[in-house]
CSV table of C-alpha atoms in Angstrom, one decimal:
chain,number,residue,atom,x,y,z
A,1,UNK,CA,93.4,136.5,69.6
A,2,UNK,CA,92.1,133.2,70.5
A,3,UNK,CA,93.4,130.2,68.6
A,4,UNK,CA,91.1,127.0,68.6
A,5,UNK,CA,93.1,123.5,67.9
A,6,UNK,CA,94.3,121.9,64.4
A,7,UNK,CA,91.6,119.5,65.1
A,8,UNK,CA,88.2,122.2,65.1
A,9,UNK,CA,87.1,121.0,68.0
A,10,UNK,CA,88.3,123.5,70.6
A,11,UNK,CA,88.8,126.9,71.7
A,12,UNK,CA,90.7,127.9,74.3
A,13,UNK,CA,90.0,131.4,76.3
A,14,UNK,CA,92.2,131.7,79.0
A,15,UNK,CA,91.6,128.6,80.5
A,16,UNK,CA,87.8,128.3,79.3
A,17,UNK,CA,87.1,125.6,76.8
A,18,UNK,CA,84.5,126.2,74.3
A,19,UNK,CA,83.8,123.8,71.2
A,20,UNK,CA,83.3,125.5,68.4
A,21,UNK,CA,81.9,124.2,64.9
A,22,UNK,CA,85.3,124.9,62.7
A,23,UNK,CA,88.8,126.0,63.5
A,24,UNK,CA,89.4,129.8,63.6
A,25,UNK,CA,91.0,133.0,64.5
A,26,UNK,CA,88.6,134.6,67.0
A,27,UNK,CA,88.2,138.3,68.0
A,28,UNK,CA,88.5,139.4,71.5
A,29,UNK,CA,86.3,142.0,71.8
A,30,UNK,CA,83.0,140.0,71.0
A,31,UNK,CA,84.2,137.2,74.2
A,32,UNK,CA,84.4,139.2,76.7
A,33,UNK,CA,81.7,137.5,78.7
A,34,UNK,CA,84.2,134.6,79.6
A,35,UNK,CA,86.6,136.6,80.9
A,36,UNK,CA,84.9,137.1,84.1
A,37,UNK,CA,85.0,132.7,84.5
A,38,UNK,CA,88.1,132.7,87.4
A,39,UNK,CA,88.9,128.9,87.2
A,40,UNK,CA,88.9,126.9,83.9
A,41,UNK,CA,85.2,124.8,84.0
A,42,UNK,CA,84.3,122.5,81.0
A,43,UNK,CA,81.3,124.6,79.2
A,44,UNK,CA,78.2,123.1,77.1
A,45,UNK,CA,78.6,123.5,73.4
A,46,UNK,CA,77.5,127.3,72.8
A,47,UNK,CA,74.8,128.8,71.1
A,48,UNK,CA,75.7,131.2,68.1
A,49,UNK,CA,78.2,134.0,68.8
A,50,UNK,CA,78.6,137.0,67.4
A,51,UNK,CA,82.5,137.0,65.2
A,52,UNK,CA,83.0,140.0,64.0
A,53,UNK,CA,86.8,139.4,62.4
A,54,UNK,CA,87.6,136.1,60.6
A,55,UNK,CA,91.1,135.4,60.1
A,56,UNK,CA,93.3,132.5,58.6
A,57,UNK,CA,93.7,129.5,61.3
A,58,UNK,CA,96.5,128.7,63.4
A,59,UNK,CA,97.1,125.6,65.6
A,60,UNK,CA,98.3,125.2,69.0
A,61,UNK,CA,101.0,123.4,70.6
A,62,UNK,CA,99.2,120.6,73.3
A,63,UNK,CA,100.9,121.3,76.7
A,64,UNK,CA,102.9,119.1,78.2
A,65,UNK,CA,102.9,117.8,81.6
A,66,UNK,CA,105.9,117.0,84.5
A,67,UNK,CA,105.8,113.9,86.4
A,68,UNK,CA,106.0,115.3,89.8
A,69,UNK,CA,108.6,113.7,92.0
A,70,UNK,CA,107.4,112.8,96.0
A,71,UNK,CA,108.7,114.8,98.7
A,72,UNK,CA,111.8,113.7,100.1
A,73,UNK,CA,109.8,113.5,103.8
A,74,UNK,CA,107.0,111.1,102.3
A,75,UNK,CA,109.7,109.4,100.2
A,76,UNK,CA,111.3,108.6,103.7
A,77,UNK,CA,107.8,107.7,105.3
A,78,UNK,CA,107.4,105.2,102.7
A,79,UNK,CA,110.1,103.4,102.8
A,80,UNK,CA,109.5,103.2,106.6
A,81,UNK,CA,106.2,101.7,105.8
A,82,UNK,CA,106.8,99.3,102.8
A,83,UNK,CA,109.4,97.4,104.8
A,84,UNK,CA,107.1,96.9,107.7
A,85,UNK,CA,104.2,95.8,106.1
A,86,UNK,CA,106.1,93.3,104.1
A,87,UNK,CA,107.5,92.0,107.8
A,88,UNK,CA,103.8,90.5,108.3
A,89,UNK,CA,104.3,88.3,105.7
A,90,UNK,CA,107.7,87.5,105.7
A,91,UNK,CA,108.4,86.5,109.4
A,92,UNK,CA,108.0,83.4,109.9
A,93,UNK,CA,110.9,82.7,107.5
A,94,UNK,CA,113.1,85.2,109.5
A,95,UNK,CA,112.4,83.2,113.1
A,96,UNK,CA,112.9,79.6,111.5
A,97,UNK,CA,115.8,81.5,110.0
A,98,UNK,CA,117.2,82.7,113.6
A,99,UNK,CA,116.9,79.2,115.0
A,100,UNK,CA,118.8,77.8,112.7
A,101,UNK,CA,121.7,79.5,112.8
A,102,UNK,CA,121.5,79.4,116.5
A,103,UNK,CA,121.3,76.0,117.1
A,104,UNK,CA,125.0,74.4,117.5
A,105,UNK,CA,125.1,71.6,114.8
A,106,UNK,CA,121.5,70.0,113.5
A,107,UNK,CA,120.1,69.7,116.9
A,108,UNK,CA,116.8,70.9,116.8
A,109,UNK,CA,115.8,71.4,113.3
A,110,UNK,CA,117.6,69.7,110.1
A,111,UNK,CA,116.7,71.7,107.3
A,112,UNK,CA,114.4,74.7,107.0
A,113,UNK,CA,111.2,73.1,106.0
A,114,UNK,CA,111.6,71.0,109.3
A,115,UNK,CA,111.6,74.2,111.5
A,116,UNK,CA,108.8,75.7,110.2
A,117,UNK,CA,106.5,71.8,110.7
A,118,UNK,CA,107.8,71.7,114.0
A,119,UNK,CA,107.2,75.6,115.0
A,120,UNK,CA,104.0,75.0,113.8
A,121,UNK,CA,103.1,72.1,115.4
A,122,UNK,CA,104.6,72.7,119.0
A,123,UNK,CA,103.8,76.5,119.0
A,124,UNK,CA,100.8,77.3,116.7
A,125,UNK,CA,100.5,80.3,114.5
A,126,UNK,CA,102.5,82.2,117.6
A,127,UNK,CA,105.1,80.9,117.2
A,128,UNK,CA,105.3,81.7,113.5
A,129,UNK,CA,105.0,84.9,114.2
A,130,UNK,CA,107.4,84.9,117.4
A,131,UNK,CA,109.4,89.0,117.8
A,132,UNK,CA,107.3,90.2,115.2
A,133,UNK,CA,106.4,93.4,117.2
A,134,UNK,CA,110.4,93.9,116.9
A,135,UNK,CA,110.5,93.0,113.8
A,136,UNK,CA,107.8,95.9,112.4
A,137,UNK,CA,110.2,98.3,114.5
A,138,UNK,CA,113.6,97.3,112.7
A,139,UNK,CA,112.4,97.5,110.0
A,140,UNK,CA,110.9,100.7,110.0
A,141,UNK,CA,113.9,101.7,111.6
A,142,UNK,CA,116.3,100.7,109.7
A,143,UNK,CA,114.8,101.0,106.1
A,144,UNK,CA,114.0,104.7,107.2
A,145,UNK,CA,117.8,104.8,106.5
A,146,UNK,CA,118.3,102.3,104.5
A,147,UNK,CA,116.1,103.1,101.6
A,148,UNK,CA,115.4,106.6,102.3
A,149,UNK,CA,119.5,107.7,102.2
A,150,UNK,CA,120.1,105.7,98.9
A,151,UNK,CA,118.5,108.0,96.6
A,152,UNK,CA,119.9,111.4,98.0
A,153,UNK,CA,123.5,109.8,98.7
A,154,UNK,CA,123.4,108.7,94.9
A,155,UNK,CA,121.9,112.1,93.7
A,156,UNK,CA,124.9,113.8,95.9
A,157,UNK,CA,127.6,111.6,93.9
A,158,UNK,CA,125.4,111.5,90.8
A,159,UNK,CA,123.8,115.1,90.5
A,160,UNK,CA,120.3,115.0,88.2
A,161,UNK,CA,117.9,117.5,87.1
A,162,UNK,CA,115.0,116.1,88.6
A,163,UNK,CA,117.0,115.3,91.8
A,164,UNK,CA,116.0,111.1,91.4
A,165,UNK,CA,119.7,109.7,91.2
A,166,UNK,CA,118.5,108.9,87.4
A,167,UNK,CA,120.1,109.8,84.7
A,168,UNK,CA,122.3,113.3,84.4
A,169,UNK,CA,122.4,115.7,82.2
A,170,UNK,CA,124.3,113.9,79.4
A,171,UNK,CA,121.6,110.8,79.7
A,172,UNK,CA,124.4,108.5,81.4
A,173,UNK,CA,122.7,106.6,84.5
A,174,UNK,CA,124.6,106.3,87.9
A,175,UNK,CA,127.9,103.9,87.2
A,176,UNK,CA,127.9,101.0,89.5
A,177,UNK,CA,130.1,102.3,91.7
A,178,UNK,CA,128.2,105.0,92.7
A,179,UNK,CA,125.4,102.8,93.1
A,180,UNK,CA,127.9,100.7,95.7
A,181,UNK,CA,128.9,104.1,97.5
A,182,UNK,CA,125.0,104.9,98.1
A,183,UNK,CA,124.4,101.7,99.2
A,184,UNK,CA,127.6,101.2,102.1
A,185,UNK,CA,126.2,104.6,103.5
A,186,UNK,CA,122.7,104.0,103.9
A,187,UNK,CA,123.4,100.4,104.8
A,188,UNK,CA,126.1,101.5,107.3
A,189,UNK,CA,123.2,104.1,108.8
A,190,UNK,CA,120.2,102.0,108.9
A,191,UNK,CA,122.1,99.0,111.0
A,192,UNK,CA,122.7,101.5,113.3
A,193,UNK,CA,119.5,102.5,113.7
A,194,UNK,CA,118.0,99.6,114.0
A,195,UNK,CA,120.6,97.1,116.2
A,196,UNK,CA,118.5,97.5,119.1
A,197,UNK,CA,115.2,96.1,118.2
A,198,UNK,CA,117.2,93.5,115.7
A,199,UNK,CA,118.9,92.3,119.2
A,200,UNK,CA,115.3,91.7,121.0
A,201,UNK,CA,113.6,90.4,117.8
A,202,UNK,CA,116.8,87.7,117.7
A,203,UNK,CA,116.1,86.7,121.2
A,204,UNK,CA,112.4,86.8,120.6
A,205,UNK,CA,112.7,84.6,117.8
A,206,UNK,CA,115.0,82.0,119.4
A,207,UNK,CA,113.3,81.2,122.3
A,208,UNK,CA,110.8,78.4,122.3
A,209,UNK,CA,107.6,79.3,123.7
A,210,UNK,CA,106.4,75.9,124.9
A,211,UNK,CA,109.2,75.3,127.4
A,212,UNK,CA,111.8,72.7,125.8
A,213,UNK,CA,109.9,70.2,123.9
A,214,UNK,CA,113.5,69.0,122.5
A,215,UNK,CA,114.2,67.0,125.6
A,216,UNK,CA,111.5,63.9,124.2
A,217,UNK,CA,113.8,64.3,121.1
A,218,UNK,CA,116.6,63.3,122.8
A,219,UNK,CA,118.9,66.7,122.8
A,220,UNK,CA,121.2,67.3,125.2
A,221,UNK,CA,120.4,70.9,127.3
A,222,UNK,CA,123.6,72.3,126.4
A,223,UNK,CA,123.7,72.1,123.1
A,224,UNK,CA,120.2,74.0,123.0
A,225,UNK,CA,120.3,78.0,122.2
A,226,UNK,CA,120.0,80.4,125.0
A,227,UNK,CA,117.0,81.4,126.2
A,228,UNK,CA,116.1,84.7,127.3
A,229,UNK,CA,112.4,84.3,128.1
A,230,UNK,CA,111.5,87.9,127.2
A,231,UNK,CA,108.0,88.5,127.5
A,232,UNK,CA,108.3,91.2,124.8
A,233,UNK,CA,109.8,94.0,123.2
A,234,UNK,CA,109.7,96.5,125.9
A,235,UNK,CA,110.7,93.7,128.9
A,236,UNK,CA,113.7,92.7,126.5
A,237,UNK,CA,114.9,96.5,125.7
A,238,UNK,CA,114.8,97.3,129.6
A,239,UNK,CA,116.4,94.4,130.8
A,240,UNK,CA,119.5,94.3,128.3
A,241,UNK,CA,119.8,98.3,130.2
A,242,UNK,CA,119.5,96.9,133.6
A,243,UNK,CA,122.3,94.2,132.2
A,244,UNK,CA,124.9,95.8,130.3
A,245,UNK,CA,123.9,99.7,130.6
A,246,UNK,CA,123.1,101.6,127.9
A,247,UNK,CA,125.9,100.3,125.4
A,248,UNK,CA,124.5,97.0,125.9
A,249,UNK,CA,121.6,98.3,123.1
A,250,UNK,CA,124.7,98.3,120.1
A,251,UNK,CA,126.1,94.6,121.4
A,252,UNK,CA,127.6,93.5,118.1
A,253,UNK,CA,126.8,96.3,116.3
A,254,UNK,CA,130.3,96.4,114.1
A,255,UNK,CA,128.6,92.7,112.7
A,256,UNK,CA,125.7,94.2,112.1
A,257,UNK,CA,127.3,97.4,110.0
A,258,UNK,CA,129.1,94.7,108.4
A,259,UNK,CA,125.9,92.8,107.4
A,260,UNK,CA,124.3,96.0,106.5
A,261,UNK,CA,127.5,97.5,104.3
A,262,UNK,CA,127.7,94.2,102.5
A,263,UNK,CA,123.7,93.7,101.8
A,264,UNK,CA,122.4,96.9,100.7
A,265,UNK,CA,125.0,97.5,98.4
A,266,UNK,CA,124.4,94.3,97.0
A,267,UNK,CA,120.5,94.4,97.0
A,268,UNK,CA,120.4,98.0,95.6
A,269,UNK,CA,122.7,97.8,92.7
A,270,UNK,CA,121.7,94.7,91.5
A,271,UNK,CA,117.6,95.9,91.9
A,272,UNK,CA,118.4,99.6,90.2
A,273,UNK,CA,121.1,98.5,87.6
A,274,UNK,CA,118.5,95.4,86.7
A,275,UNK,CA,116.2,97.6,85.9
A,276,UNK,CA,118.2,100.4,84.2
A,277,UNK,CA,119.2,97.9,82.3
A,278,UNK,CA,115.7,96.3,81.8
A,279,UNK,CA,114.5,99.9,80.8
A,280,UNK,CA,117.4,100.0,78.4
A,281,UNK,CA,115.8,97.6,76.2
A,282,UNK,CA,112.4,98.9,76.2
A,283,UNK,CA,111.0,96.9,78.7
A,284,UNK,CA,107.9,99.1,80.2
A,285,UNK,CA,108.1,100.0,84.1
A,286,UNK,CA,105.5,97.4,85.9
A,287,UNK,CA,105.0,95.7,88.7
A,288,UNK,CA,106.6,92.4,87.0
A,289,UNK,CA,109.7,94.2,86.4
A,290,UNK,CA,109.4,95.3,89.9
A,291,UNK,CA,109.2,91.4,91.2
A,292,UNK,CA,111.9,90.2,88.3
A,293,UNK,CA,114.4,92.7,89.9
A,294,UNK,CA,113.7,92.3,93.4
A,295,UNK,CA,113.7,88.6,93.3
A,296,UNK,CA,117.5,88.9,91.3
A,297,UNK,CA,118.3,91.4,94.0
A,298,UNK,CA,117.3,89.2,97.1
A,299,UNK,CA,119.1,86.0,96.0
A,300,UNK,CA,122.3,87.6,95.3
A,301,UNK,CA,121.4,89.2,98.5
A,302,UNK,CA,120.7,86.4,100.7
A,303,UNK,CA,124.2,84.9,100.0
A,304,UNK,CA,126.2,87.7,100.2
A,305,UNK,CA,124.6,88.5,104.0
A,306,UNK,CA,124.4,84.6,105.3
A,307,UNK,CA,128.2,84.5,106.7
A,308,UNK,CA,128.1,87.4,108.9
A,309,UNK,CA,124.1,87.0,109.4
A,310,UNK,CA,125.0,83.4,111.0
A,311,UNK,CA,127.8,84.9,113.3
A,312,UNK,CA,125.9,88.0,114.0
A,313,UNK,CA,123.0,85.6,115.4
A,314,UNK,CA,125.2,83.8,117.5
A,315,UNK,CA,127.1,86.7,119.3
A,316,UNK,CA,123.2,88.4,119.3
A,317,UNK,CA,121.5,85.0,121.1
A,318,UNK,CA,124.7,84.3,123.0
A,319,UNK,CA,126.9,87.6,124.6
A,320,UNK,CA,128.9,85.8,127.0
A,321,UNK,CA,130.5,82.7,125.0
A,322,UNK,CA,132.4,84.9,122.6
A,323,UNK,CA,135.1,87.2,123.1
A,324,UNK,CA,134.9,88.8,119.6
A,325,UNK,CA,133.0,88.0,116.1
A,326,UNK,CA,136.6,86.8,114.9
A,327,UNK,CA,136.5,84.5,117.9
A,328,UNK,CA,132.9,83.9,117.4
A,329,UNK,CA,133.9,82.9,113.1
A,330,UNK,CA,136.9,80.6,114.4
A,331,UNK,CA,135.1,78.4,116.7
A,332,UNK,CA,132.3,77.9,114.6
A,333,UNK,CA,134.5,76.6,111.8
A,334,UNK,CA,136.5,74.7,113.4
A,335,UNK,CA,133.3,72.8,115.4
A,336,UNK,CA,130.7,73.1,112.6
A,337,UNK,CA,132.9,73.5,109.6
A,338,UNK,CA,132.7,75.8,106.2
A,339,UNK,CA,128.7,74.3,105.3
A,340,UNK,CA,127.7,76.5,109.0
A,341,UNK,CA,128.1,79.8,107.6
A,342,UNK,CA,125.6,79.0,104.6
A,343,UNK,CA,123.0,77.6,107.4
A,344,UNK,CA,119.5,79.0,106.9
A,345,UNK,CA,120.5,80.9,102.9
A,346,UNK,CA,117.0,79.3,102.0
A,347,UNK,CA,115.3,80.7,104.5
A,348,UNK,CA,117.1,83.9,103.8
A,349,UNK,CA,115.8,84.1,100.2
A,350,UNK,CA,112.5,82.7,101.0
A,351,UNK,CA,111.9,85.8,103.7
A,352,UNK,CA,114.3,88.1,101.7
A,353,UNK,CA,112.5,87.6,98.2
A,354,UNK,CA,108.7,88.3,98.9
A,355,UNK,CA,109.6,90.9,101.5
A,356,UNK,CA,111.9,93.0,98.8
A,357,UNK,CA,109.0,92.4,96.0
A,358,UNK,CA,106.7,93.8,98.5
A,359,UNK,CA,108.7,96.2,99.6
A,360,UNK,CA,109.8,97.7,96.0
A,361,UNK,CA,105.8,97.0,94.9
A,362,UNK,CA,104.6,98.6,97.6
């Protein structure tokens, strides 16, 4: 038998909809002319049809429908993506960032919004944008890791149904710990991955394009950051090989882990527990939660990362003057004091906050 809906409006035979003027119990045998239809097709209302048995109605159950998760390969792809499309925007915050933590006291640049005036005004819209061709390769390198690994690490600590790293079978969401675990791994893998191009794009970023215009300002040539005078990605990669070999690639790559262990965890838990949390309460899933928890995230971020992003720029820019990141820590402090390892947090929230909303958005 066919069963039309609780609503008369609609019968269904396998697959084909047919509106019908009142809810019933339809024979079989007098249909048969829709059973030769091989995909369900929406129908004009029908003319009349021959019934031959009427019985009592019965209602159907709707169907419901599964939310269906994205491959784990395009789930990788975009967070490749994501990362470097938000790079566009947000580099010009990361190179005033890099030059501030590699200058040697307030030599060049004073404060953050100084930078940017005087980058701008020596060096044009290039300059802005200085290593942003490594910049769109780290961070589709790294994120690839980064993002990507978090959801299957947590789903491998925190098994689901659907496989997201939600909520298990008892309805309890991933405890933060978990969410810490997920985060040292892919953070650990995706600085890894990515320490080559993050060495050029430092370099890239430090150098000044224009020569030294901070001679008319009175700065003494030693106290300005070394400059490598790469012509670009490719020239910089090549000649740190020619230079140091191979190994030369990973230079300071135990900083950068460290960076990486300490910031994703951070980011991570603080952008999927905010919003957990959020959801909790019965706040809808939108693109403003989206930008509420990725702004938290970044700031929380962006001081977690500063210390070892300010010594990590150093031994990057400068290979030679330290011995070790320890050696590289202790000079700086006792030269520069405590206030050097916070230099450039602003400009690490204003790049890391639009870049994660764009990211996460995206």
């Amino acid at each position: 038998p066919i069963v039309a809906d609780k609503n008369d409006r609609l019968c269904r035979v396998r697959g084909r909809s047919q509106p019908l003027p009142s809810c019933k119990l339809l024979d079989f045998s007098d249909l048969r002319i829709f059973m030769s239809v091989p995909t369900p097709v929406p129908c004009k209302p029908a003319m009349a049809v021959g019934v031959s048995n009427v019985a009592s109605a019965t209602t159907a159950t709707p169907a419901t429908t599964a939310t269906a998760r994205v491959p784990l390969g395009v789930d990788f792809l975009l967070c490749s993506l994501a990362p470097m499309m938000a790079a566009v925007v947000t580099n010009p915050f990361d190179m005033a960032k890099a030059r501030l933590q590699a200058q040697h006291g307030r030599t060049l640049y004073a404060s953050s919004s100084e930078c940017l005036r005087v980058v701008f005004r020596d060096e044009g819209l290039r300059g802005l944008q200085q290593g942003l061709n490594a910049a769109l390769l780290r961070e589709g390198s790294k994120n690839l890791f980064r993002i990507g690994l978090f959801r299957p690490v947590l789903e491998a600590l925190h098994p689901t149904e659907d496989g997201g790293g939600g909520r298990d079978q008892q309805g309890t969401p991933p405890p933060m710990w978990k969410r810490l675990c997920a985060g040292f791994v892919s953070g650990c893998a995706g600085s890894i991955a990515c320490n080559p191009f993050e060495l050029v794009k430092t370099r890239l970023q430090v150098q000044l394009l224009k020569g030294v215009p901070s001679e008319a300002r009175g700065v003494p040539t030693h106290l300005l950051p070394h400059q490598h005078a790469y012509r670009g990605v490719w020239h910089g990669l090549t000649d740190i090989v020619r230079t140091d070999g191979l190994q030369g690639l990973l230079r300071s790559v135990s900083v950068s882990v460290l960076r990486g262990a300490v910031g994703t965890p951070v980011n991570l838990a603080v952008y999927t527990g905010m919003r957990d949390h959020l959801h909790g309460r019965g706040v809808s899933d939108t693109p403003t939660l989206d930008m509420a928890c990725s702004l938290t995230s970044s700031a929380a971020t962006a001081i977690a990362i500063n210390p070892t992003d300010v010594v990590r720029t150093r031994m990057y820019n400068e290979p030679t003057k330290y011995t070790s990141a320890t050696d590289c820590l202790v000079r700086m402090l006792r030269h520069e004091g405590p206030s050097a390892l916070m230099r450039g947090v602003t400009l690490g929230f204003m790049r890391l906050g639009p870049h994660f909303t764009l990211t996460f958005v995206i």
